[in-house]
mmCIF file of C-alpha atoms and ligand atoms in Angstrom:
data_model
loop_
_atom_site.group_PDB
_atom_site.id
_atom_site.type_symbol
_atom_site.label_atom_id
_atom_site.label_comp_id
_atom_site.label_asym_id
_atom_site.label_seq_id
_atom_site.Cartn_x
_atom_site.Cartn_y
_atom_site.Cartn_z
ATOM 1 C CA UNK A 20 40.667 -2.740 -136.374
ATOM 2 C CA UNK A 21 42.037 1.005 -135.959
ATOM 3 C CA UNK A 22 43.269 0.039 -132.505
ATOM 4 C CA UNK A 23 45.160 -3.285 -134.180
ATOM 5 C CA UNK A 24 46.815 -0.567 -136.779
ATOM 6 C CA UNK A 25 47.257 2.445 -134.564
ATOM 7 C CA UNK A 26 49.598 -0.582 -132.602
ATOM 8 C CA UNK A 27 51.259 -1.941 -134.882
ATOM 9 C CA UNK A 28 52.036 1.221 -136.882
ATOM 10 C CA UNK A 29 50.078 0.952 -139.363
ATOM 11 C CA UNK A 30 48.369 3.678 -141.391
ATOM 12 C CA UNK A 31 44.801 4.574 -140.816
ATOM 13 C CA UNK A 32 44.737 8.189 -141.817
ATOM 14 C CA UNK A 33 40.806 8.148 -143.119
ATOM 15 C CA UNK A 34 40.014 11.508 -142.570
ATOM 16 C CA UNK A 35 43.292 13.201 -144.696
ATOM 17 C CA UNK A 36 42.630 17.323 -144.518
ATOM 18 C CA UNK A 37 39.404 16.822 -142.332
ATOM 19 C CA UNK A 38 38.140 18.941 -139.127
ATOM 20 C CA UNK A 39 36.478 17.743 -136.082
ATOM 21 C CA UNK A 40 35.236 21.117 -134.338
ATOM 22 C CA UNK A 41 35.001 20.153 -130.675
ATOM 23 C CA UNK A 42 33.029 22.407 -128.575
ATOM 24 C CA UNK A 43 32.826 22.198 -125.198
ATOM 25 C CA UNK A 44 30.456 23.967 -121.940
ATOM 26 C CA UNK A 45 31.365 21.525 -119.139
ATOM 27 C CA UNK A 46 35.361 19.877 -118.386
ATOM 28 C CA UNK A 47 37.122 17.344 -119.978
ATOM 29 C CA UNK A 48 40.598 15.329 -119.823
ATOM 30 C CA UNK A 49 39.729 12.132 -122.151
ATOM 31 C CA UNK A 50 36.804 13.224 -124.502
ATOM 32 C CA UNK A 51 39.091 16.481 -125.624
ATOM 33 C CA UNK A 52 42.461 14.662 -125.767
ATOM 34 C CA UNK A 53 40.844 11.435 -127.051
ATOM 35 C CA UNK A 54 39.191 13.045 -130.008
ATOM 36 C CA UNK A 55 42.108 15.638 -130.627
ATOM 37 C CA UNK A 56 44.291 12.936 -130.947
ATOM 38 C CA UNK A 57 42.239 10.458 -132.577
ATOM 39 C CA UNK A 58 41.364 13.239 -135.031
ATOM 40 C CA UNK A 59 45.441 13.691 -135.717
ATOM 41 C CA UNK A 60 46.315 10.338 -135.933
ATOM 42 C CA UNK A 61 43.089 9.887 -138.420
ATOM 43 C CA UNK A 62 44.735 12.243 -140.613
ATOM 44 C CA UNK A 63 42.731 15.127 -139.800
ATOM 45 C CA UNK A 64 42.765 18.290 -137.105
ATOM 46 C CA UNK A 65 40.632 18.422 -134.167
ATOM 47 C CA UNK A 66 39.810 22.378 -133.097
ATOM 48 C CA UNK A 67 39.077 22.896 -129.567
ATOM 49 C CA UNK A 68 36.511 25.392 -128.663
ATOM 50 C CA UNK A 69 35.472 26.325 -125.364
ATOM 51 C CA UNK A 70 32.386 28.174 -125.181
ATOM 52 C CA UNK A 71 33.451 30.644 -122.878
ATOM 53 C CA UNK A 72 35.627 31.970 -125.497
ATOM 54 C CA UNK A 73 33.371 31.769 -128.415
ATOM 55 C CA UNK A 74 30.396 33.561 -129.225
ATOM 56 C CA UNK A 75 28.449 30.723 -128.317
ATOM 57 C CA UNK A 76 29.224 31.795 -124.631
ATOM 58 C CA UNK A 77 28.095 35.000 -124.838
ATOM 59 C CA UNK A 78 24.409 34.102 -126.283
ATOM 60 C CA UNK A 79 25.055 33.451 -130.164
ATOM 61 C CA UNK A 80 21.903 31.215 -130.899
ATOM 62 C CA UNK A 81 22.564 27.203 -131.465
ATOM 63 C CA UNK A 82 21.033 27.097 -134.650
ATOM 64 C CA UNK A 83 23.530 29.839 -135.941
ATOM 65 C CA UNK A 84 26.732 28.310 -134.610
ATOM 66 C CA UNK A 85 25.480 25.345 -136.414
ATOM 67 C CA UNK A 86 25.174 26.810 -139.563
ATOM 68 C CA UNK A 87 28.227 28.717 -139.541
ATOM 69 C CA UNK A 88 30.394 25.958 -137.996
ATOM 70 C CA UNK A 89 29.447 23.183 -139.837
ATOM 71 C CA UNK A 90 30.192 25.050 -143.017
ATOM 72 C CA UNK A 91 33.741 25.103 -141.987
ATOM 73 C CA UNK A 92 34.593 22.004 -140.766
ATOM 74 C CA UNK A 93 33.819 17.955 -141.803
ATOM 75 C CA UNK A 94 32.500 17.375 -138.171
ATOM 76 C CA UNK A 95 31.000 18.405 -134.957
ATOM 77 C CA UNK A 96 31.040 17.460 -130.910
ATOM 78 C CA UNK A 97 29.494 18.693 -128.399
ATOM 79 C CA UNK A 98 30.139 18.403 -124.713
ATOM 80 C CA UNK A 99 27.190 20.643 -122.774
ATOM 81 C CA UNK A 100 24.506 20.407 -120.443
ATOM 82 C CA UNK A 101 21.076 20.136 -122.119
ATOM 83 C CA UNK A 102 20.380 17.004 -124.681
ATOM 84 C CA UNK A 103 18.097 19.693 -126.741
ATOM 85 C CA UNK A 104 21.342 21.742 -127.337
ATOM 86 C CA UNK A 105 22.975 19.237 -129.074
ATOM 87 C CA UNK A 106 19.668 18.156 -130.892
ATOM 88 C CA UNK A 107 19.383 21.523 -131.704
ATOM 89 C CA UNK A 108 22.578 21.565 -133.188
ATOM 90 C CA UNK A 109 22.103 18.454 -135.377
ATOM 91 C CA UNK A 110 18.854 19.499 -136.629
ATOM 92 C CA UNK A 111 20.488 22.720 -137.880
ATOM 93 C CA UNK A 112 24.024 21.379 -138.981
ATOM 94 C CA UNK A 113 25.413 20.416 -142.373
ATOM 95 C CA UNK A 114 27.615 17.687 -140.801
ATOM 96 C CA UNK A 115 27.494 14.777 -138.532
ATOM 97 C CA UNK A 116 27.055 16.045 -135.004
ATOM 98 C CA UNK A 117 28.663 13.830 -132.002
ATOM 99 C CA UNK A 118 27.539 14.171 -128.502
ATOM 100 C CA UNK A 119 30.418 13.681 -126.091
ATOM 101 C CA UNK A 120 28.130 13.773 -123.068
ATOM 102 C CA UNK A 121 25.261 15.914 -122.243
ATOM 103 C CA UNK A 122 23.248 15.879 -118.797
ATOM 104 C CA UNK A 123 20.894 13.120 -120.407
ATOM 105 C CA UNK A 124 23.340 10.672 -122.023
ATOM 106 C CA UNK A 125 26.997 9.986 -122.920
ATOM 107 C CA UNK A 126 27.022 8.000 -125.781
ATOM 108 C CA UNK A 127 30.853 7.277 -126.920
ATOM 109 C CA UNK A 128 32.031 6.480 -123.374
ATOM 110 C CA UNK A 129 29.220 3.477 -123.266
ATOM 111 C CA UNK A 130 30.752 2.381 -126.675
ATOM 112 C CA UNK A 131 34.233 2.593 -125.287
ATOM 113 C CA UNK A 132 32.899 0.586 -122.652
ATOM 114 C CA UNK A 133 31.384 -1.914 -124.353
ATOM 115 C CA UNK A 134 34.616 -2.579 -126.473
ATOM 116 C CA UNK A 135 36.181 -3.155 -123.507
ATOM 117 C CA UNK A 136 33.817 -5.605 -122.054
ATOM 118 C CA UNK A 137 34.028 -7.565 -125.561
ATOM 119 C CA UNK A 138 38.138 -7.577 -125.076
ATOM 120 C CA UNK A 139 37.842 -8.653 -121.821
ATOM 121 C CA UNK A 140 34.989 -11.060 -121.525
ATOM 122 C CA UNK A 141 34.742 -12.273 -125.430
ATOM 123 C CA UNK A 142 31.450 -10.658 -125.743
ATOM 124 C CA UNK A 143 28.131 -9.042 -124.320
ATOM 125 C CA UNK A 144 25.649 -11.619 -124.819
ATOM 126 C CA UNK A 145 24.801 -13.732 -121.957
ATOM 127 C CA UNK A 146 26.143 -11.119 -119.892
ATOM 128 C CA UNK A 147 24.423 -9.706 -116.427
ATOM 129 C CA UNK A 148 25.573 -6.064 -116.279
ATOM 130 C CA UNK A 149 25.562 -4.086 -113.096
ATOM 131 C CA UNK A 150 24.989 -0.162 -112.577
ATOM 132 C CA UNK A 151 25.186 1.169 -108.527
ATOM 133 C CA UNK A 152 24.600 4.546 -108.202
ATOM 134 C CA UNK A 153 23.293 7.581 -109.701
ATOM 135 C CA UNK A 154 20.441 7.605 -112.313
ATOM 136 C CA UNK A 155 22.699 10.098 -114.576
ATOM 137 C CA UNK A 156 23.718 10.440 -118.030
ATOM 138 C CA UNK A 157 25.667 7.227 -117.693
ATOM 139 C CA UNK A 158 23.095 5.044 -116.698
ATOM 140 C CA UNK A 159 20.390 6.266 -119.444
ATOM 141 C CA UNK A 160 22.829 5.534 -122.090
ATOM 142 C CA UNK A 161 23.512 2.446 -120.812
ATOM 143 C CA UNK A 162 19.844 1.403 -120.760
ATOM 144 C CA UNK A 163 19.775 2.764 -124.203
ATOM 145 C CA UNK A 164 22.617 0.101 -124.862
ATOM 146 C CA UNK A 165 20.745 -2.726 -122.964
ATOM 147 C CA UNK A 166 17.837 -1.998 -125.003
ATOM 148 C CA UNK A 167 19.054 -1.841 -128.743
ATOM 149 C CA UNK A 168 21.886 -4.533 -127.863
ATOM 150 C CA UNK A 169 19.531 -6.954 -125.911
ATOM 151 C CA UNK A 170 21.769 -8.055 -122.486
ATOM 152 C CA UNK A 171 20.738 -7.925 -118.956
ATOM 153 C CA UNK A 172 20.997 -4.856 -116.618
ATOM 154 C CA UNK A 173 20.405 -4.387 -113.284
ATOM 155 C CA UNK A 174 20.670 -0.845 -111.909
ATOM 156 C CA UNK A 175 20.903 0.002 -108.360
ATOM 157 C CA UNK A 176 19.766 3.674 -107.638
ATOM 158 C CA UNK A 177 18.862 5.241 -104.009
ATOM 159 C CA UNK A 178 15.272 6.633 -104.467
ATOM 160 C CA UNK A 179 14.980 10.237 -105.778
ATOM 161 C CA UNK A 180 18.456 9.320 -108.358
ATOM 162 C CA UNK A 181 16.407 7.091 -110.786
ATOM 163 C CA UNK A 182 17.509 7.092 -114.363
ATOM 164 C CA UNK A 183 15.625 9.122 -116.769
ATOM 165 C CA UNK A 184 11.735 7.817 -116.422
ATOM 166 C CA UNK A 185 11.055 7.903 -120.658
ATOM 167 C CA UNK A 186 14.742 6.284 -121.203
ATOM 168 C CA UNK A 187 13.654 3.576 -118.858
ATOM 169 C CA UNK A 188 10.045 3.172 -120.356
ATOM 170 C CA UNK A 189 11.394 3.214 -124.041
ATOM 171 C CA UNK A 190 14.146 0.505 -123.343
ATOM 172 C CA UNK A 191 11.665 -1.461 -121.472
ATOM 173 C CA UNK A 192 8.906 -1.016 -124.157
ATOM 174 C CA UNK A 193 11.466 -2.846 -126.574
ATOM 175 C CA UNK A 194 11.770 -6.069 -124.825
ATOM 176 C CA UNK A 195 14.942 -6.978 -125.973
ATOM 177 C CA UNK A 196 17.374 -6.837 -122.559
ATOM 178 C CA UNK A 197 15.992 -7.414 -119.169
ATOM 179 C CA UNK A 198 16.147 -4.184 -117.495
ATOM 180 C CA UNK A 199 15.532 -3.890 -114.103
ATOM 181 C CA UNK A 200 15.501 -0.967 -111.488
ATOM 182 C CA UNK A 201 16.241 -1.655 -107.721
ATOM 183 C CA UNK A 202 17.497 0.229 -104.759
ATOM 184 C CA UNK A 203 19.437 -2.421 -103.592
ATOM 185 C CA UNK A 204 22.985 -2.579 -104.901
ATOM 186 C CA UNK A 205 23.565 -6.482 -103.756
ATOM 187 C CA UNK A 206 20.597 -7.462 -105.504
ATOM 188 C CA UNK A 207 21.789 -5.197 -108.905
ATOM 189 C CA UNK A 208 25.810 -6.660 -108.202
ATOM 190 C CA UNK A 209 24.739 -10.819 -107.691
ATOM 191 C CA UNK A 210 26.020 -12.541 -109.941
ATOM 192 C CA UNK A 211 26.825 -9.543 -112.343
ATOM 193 C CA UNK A 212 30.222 -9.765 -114.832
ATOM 194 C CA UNK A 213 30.396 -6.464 -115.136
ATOM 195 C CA UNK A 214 29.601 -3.742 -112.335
ATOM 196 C CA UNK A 215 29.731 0.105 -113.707
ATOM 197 C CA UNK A 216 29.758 3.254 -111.428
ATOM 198 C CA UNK A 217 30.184 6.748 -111.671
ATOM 199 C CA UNK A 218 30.186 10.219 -108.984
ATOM 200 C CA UNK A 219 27.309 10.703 -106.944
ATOM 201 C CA UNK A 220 27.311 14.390 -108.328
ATOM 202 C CA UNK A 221 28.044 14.780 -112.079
ATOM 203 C CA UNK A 222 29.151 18.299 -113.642
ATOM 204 C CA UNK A 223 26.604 20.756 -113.346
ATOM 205 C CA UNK A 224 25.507 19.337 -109.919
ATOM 206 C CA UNK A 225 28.495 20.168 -107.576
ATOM 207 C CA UNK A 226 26.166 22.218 -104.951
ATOM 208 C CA UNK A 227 24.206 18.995 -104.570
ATOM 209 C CA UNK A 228 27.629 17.025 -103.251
ATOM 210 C CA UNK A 229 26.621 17.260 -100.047
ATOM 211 C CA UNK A 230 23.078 16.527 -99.921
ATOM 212 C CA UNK A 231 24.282 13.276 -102.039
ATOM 213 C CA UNK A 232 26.941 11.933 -100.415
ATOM 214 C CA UNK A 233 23.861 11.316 -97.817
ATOM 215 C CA UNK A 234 21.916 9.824 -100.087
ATOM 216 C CA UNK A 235 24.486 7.715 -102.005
ATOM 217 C CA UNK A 236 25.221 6.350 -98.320
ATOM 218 C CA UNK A 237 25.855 1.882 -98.969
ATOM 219 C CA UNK A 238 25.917 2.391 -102.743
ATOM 220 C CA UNK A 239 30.209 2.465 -102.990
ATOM 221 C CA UNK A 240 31.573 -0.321 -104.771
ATOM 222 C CA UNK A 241 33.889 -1.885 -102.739
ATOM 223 C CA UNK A 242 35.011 -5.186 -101.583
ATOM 224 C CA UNK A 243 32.415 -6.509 -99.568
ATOM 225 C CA UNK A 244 29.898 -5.674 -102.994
ATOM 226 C CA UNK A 245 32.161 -7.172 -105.025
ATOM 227 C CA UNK A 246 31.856 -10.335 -102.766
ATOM 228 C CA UNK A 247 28.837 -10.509 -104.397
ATOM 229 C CA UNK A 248 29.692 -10.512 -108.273
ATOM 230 C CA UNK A 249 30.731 -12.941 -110.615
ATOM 231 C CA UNK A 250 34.064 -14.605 -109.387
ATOM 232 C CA UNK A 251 35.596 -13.554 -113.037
ATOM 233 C CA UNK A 252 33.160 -9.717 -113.201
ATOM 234 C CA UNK A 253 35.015 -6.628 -114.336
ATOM 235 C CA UNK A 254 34.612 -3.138 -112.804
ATOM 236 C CA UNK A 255 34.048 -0.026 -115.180
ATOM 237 C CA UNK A 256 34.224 3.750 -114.233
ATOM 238 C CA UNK A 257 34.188 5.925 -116.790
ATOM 239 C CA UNK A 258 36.545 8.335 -114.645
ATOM 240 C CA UNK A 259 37.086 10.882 -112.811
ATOM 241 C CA UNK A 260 36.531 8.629 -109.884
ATOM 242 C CA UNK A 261 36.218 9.757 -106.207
ATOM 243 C CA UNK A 262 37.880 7.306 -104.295
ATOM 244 C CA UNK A 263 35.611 6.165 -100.960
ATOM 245 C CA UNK A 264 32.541 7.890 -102.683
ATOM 246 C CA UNK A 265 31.272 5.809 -105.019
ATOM 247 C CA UNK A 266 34.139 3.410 -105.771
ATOM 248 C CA UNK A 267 36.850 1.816 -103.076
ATOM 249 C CA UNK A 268 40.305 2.338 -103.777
ATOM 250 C CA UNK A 269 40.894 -1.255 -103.138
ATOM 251 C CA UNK A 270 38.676 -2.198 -106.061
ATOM 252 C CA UNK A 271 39.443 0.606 -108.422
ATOM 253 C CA UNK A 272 42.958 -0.547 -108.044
ATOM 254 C CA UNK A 273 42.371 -4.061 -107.602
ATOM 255 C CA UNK A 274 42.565 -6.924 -110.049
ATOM 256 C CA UNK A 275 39.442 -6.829 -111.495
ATOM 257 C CA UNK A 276 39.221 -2.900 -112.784
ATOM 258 C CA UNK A 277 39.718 -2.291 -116.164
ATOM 259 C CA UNK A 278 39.636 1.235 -115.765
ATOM 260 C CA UNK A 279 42.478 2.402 -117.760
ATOM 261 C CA UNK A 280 41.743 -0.208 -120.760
ATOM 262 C CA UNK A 281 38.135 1.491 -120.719
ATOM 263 C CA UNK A 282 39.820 5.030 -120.695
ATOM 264 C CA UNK A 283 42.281 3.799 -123.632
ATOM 265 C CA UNK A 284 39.478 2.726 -125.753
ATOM 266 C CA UNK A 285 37.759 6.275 -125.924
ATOM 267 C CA UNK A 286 40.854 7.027 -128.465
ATOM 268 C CA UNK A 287 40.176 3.521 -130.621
ATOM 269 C CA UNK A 288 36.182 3.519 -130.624
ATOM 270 C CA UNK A 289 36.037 7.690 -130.891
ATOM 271 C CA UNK A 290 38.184 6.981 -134.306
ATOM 272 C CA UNK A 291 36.134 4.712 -135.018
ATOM 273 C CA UNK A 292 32.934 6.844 -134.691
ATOM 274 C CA UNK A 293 34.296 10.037 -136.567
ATOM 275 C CA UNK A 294 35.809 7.305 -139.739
ATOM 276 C CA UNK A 295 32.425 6.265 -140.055
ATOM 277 C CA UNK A 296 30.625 9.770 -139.340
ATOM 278 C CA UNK A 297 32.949 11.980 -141.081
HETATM 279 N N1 CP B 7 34.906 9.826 -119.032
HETATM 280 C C1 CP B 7 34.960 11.064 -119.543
HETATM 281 O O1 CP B 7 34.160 11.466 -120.396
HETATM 282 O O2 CP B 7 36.000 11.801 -119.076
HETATM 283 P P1 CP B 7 36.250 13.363 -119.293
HETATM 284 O O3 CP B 7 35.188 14.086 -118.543
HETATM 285 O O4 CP B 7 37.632 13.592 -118.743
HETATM 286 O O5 CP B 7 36.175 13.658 -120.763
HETATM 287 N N1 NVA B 8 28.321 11.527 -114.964
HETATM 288 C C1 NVA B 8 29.567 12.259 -115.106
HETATM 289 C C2 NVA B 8 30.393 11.649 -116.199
HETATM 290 C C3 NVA B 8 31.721 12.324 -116.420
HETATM 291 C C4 NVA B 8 32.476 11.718 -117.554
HETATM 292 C C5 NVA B 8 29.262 13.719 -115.396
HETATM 293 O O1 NVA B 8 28.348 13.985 -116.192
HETATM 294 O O2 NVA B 8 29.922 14.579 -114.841
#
């Protein structure tokens, strides 16, 4: 609905005089400019805070930042490294809390994802989704998703770069999607309509690049995996993507990605999140 009005002009401003603090540890292009904007076309004002320039950065405890932030703005996100940080922060803040990807999970770029699935396939359910590659943040949340949702994944990680182990157990405790682990990306990609990658080394891991480009060695999507997919399957990558790592430029570019719809949507759904949050 905010996406329909944002296009056509119409106006959505929900959060009139509000403030999104968004803190941030690790890099960002879409999460900061999609909630900054988002935040000013809600209405509202979206502060960016690195923590290298706060006091957070130089040792200020979570649980004070929290108090003291959240008593000056509406809402809170959090980009950082450690899940308990930004559990930390919620437990100790006044106002909803967002987490716009920690090392365990990256919640608002799954539900970007998933809106984009629904425009482009009509739905979720009755879908087989595909994940090759590492066990990281973006795979646990999508298992999370598989799990409260209830569709099919199949996720193809090289032994050693299995998803979280209590993520896993949890979703597959619920019984809802079929979840299944292999380390064979043609098995995970048969049949799929929607195959998902992401880097072999996420932010915080960038002296392990090495070590895993060995070890992500047969798990790049590419044509010949793609081969393999539902005739009509869409690719997602939450981006940045390293071309001829874990993703072929041919596919990436090709007719099936909807990579740029998916990085559109983190404006719509992010509005979406903070309208009902804030
Ligand atoms: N996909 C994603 O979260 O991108 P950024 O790291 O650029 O925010
Ligand atoms: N798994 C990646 C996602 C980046 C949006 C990382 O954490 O760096």
């Amino acid at each position: 609905e905010l996406k329909q009005k944002q296009k056509n002009g119409i106006e959505h401003q929900l959060l009139k005089g509000k403030t999104l603090a968004m803190i941030f540890e690790k890099a960002s292009t879409r999460t900061r400019i999609s909630f900054e904007v988002g935040m000013f076309q809600l209405g509202g004002h979206g502060l960016f805070i690195s923590s290298a320039n706060s006091q957070m950065g130089r040792g200020e405890p979570i649980k004070d930042s929290a108090r003291v932030m959240s008593r000056y703005c509406d809402g809170v996100m959090i980009r950082t490294f450690g899940q308990e940080i930004v559990d930390e922060f919620a437990r100790y803040s006044s106002v909803p809390v967002i987490n716009g990807l920690t090392d365990l999970y990256h919640p608002c770029q799954i539900l970007a994802d998933l809106q984009t699935v629904i425009e482009h396939k009509g739905g979720y359910q009755g879908l087989k989704f595909a994940w090759v590659g590492d066990g990281n943040n973006m795979a646990n949340t999508w298992i999370e998703a598989a799990a409260i949702l209830g569709f099919d994944l199949a996720l193809a990680c090289p032994q050693g770069y299995q998803p979280d182990h209590e993520v896993l157990q949890w979703a597959q405790a619920q019984g809802t999607g079929n979840i299944a682990l292999t380390a064979d990306p043609h098995e995970a990609v048969r049949g799929a309509h929607v195959v998902n990658t992401d880097v072999w080394a996420s932010m915080g891991q960038e002296a392990e690049q090495k070590q895993r480009e060995q070890a992500f060695q047969g798990y790049c999507v590419d044509d010949r995996l793609m081969a393999l997919a539902h005739p009509e399957s869409v690719v997602l990558h939450c981006l940045p993507a390293h071309r001829g790592e874990e993703i072929s430029d041919s596919v990436i570019e090709g007719p099936r990605s909807v990579v740029w719809d998916e990085a559109e949507n983190r404006l719509h759904i992010q509005k979406a999140i903070m309208a009902t949050l804030m």
